[in-house]
Short mmCIF file of C-alpha atoms in Angstrom, two decimals:
data_model
loop_
_atom_site.label_atom_id
_atom_site.label_comp_id
_atom_site.label_asym_id
_atom_site.label_seq_id
_atom_site.Cartn_x
_atom_site.Cartn_y
_atom_site.Cartn_z
CA MET A 179 17.18 147.49 26.62
CA ILE A 180 19.77 149.16 28.87
CA LYS A 181 21.12 145.72 29.86
CA LYS A 182 21.64 144.83 26.20
CA ILE A 183 23.40 148.13 25.50
CA ALA A 184 25.59 147.71 28.58
CA ALA A 185 26.53 144.14 27.54
CA ILE A 186 27.39 145.24 24.01
CA ALA A 187 29.38 148.22 25.30
CA ALA A 188 31.30 145.99 27.73
CA PHE A 189 32.11 143.47 24.99
CA VAL A 190 33.30 146.16 22.59
CA ALA A 191 35.30 147.90 25.31
CA LEU A 192 36.95 144.69 26.55
CA SER A 193 37.93 143.46 23.09
CA PRO A 194 40.84 145.89 22.64
CA ALA A 195 41.78 145.56 26.33
CA MET A 196 43.29 142.16 25.63
CA SER A 197 46.44 142.05 23.58
CA GLN A 198 46.37 139.11 21.23
CA ALA A 199 48.44 135.98 21.76
CA ALA A 200 51.35 136.14 19.35
CA THR A 201 53.56 133.39 17.95
CA THR A 202 57.15 134.30 17.12
CA THR A 203 59.52 132.20 15.02
CA VAL A 204 63.27 132.71 15.08
CA ASP A 205 65.05 130.85 12.26
CA PHE A 206 68.54 132.17 13.19
CA ASN A 207 69.40 132.87 9.54
CA ASP A 208 70.15 136.56 10.14
CA GLY A 209 73.24 136.07 12.33
CA THR A 210 76.95 135.57 11.65
CA ASP A 211 78.51 132.11 11.81
CA GLY A 212 80.58 131.84 15.01
CA ALA A 213 79.22 135.01 16.66
CA VAL A 214 77.53 134.95 20.08
CA VAL A 215 73.73 135.35 19.86
CA SER A 216 73.13 137.04 23.28
CA SER A 217 70.52 139.85 22.96
CA PHE A 218 70.36 139.89 19.13
CA TYR A 219 66.67 138.84 19.24
CA ALA A 220 65.68 140.98 22.26
CA ALA A 221 63.29 143.04 20.11
CA GLN A 222 61.48 139.77 19.32
CA GLY A 223 61.19 138.96 23.01
CA VAL A 224 64.02 136.48 23.62
CA THR A 225 67.68 136.62 24.71
CA PHE A 226 70.20 133.79 24.85
CA SER A 227 73.03 132.62 27.08
CA ASN A 228 75.67 130.11 25.95
CA ALA A 229 74.48 130.30 22.32
CA SER A 230 76.41 131.01 19.10
CA TRP A 231 75.37 130.89 15.47
CA THR A 232 76.68 128.02 13.39
CA SER A 233 76.30 126.66 9.89
CA THR A 234 73.59 124.03 9.60
CA PHE A 235 75.73 122.27 6.97
CA GLY A 236 72.56 121.71 4.94
CA LEU A 237 71.46 118.98 7.38
CA PRO A 238 67.90 117.63 7.19
CA GLY A 239 65.43 119.54 9.38
CA SER A 240 67.29 122.85 9.19
CA SER A 241 66.02 126.04 7.57
CA ASN A 242 69.54 126.86 6.29
CA PRO A 243 72.02 128.45 6.36
CA LEU A 244 72.36 129.05 10.15
CA GLY A 245 71.28 127.49 13.43
CA ILE A 246 72.71 127.74 16.94
CA ARG A 247 74.99 125.65 19.15
CA SER A 248 76.55 126.01 22.59
CA THR A 249 79.17 128.74 22.88
CA ASP A 250 81.05 126.83 25.58
CA GLY A 251 80.45 123.22 24.51
CA GLY A 252 80.38 123.51 20.73
CA PHE A 253 78.13 120.80 19.31
CA GLN A 254 78.05 118.81 22.57
CA TRP A 255 76.68 120.35 25.76
CA PHE A 256 74.95 118.93 28.80
CA SER A 257 72.79 119.89 31.79
CA SER A 258 75.76 121.31 33.71
CA ASN A 259 76.09 124.09 31.10
CA PRO A 260 72.81 124.38 29.16
CA LEU A 261 71.96 126.69 26.29
CA ILE A 262 69.44 129.15 27.80
CA ALA A 263 66.69 131.28 26.24
CA THR A 264 65.00 133.91 28.42
CA PHE A 265 61.69 135.50 27.41
CA SER A 266 60.63 139.10 28.10
CA GLY A 267 56.93 138.27 27.81
CA ASN A 268 54.72 135.62 29.36
CA VAL A 269 55.21 132.59 27.12
CA THR A 270 52.76 129.68 27.13
CA SER A 271 54.43 127.35 24.64
CA VAL A 272 57.87 127.00 23.11
CA SER A 273 59.53 124.55 20.71
CA ILE A 274 62.85 124.16 18.94
CA VAL A 275 64.20 121.74 16.34
CA GLY A 276 67.18 119.59 17.27
CA ILE A 277 69.34 118.69 14.26
CA ASP A 278 71.38 115.44 14.15
CA VAL A 279 69.95 114.19 17.46
CA GLY A 280 71.37 110.76 18.28
CA SER A 281 71.50 108.50 21.31
CA ASN A 282 72.73 111.34 23.55
CA GLY A 283 69.25 112.80 23.14
CA LEU A 284 67.96 116.35 23.55
CA GLN A 285 66.02 117.84 26.46
CA ILE A 286 64.17 121.10 27.05
CA ASN A 287 63.29 122.30 30.56
CA ALA A 288 60.91 125.23 31.02
CA TYR A 289 60.86 127.43 34.14
CA ASP A 290 58.49 130.08 35.44
CA ALA A 291 61.22 132.60 36.32
CA ILE A 292 64.16 134.25 34.56
CA SER A 293 66.49 132.65 37.12
CA GLY A 294 65.67 129.93 39.63
CA GLY A 295 61.93 129.35 39.71
CA SER A 296 60.01 126.11 39.33
CA LEU A 297 60.31 123.56 36.54
CA VAL A 298 56.92 123.81 34.79
CA SER A 299 57.45 121.54 31.78
CA THR A 300 60.06 119.23 30.33
CA SER A 301 60.42 117.14 27.18
CA GLN A 302 63.14 114.96 25.69
CA VAL A 303 63.80 112.98 22.53
CA PHE A 304 66.37 110.40 21.51
CA GLY A 305 67.66 109.45 18.08
CA SER A 306 69.89 106.54 17.18
CA ASN A 307 73.68 106.27 17.23
CA VAL A 308 75.21 109.66 16.30
CA GLY A 309 71.96 110.90 14.76
CA VAL A 310 73.10 111.51 11.19
CA GLY A 311 70.11 112.93 9.33
CA GLU A 312 67.78 112.74 12.34
CA PHE A 313 65.91 115.82 13.58
CA TYR A 314 63.22 116.24 16.22
CA THR A 315 61.15 119.04 17.67
CA VAL A 316 61.13 119.34 21.46
CA GLY A 317 58.67 121.60 23.16
CA ALA A 318 57.18 122.76 26.42
CA SER A 319 53.80 124.19 27.40
CA ALA A 320 52.67 125.82 30.64
CA SER A 321 50.64 128.80 31.82
CA LEU A 322 53.86 130.79 32.36
CA ILE A 323 57.29 130.14 30.84
CA LYS A 324 60.03 132.74 31.36
CA ARG A 325 63.14 130.63 30.62
CA ILE A 326 64.12 127.41 28.87
CA GLU A 327 67.27 125.37 29.23
CA ILE A 328 68.29 123.04 26.39
CA PHE A 329 70.94 120.31 26.57
CA GLN A 330 71.92 116.79 25.59
CA VAL A 331 70.57 114.23 28.06
CA GLN A 332 73.60 111.95 28.25
CA ASN A 333 77.16 111.58 26.96
CA ILE A 334 77.48 108.04 25.63
CA THR A 335 78.59 108.76 22.06
CA GLY A 336 80.47 111.50 20.23
CA ASP A 337 77.05 112.77 19.15
CA GLY A 338 76.99 116.50 18.35
CA ILE A 339 73.80 118.50 17.72
CA LEU A 340 72.67 121.95 16.68
CA LEU A 341 69.37 123.78 17.05
CA ASP A 342 67.14 125.63 14.62
CA ASN A 343 63.72 127.27 14.35
CA LEU A 344 62.74 128.43 17.83
CA GLU A 345 59.01 129.12 18.06
CA PHE A 346 57.21 130.59 21.06
CA THR A 347 53.74 131.89 21.85
CA THR A 348 53.27 134.88 24.13
CA SER A 349 50.01 134.85 26.12
CA ALA A 350 47.30 137.45 25.77
CA VAL A 351 47.31 139.81 28.74
CA PRO A 352 45.12 142.78 29.61
CA GLU A 353 46.65 146.15 28.83
CA PRO A 354 46.45 148.30 32.00
CA GLY A 355 45.49 151.52 30.21
CA SER A 356 42.66 149.83 28.33
CA LEU A 357 41.35 148.23 31.51
CA ALA A 358 41.21 151.65 33.18
CA LEU A 359 39.15 153.00 30.26
CA VAL A 360 36.81 150.01 30.42
CA GLY A 361 36.33 150.55 34.15
CA ALA A 362 35.55 154.23 33.65
CA GLY A 363 33.08 153.39 30.88
CA LEU A 364 31.27 150.80 32.99
CA ALA A 365 31.11 153.21 35.95
CA THR A 366 29.53 155.84 33.67
CA LEU A 367 26.93 153.31 32.46
CA ALA A 368 26.11 152.35 36.06
CA PHE A 369 25.76 156.02 37.04
CA ALA A 370 23.48 156.72 34.07
CA ARG A 371 21.31 153.73 34.93
CA ARG A 372 20.94 154.85 38.55
CA ARG A 373 19.89 158.34 37.45
CA ARG A 374 17.15 156.89 35.24
CA GLN A 375 15.87 154.60 37.98
CA GLY A 376 16.14 157.22 40.73
#
């Protein structure tokens, strides 16, 4: 009977000790056309480098009215100067929609550190010609993603793109305070059991 009570108590105690995995979607529609994005979405767990809001021009695949583009490269940017998103939490999956993706393609690289680190996932897509009306979702998944870099794969046409609808999932992690309470509760149960047996 005590084993059953201890198992139930441990399950109930551990349940709140894990924060739930959460998916966040950023549609970029709350910015100002032409302004730099930077830390605007920090409260949602993501900051940007080399990113500015832009009109989506009502293009297919966009959520309207705004998306993002490169601050430095406009609608064309490459691996030498990627658009970067950095996450404050431990992200396990991330995706973004590329609008008007043509033969220059679109690539996402995911890393396990805010700067440097190891490449943990990569994905790329290619459209045709200059990509008028074509949109694709690129994504990355790994046990830990702290930063993504997004860029056009090659420069063979005058193909410009923009991005919309970033979605990322933050992993469930134990909350330290809750784990301490669980440990104290389990120690109390063990002590009580020893007293009964002793």
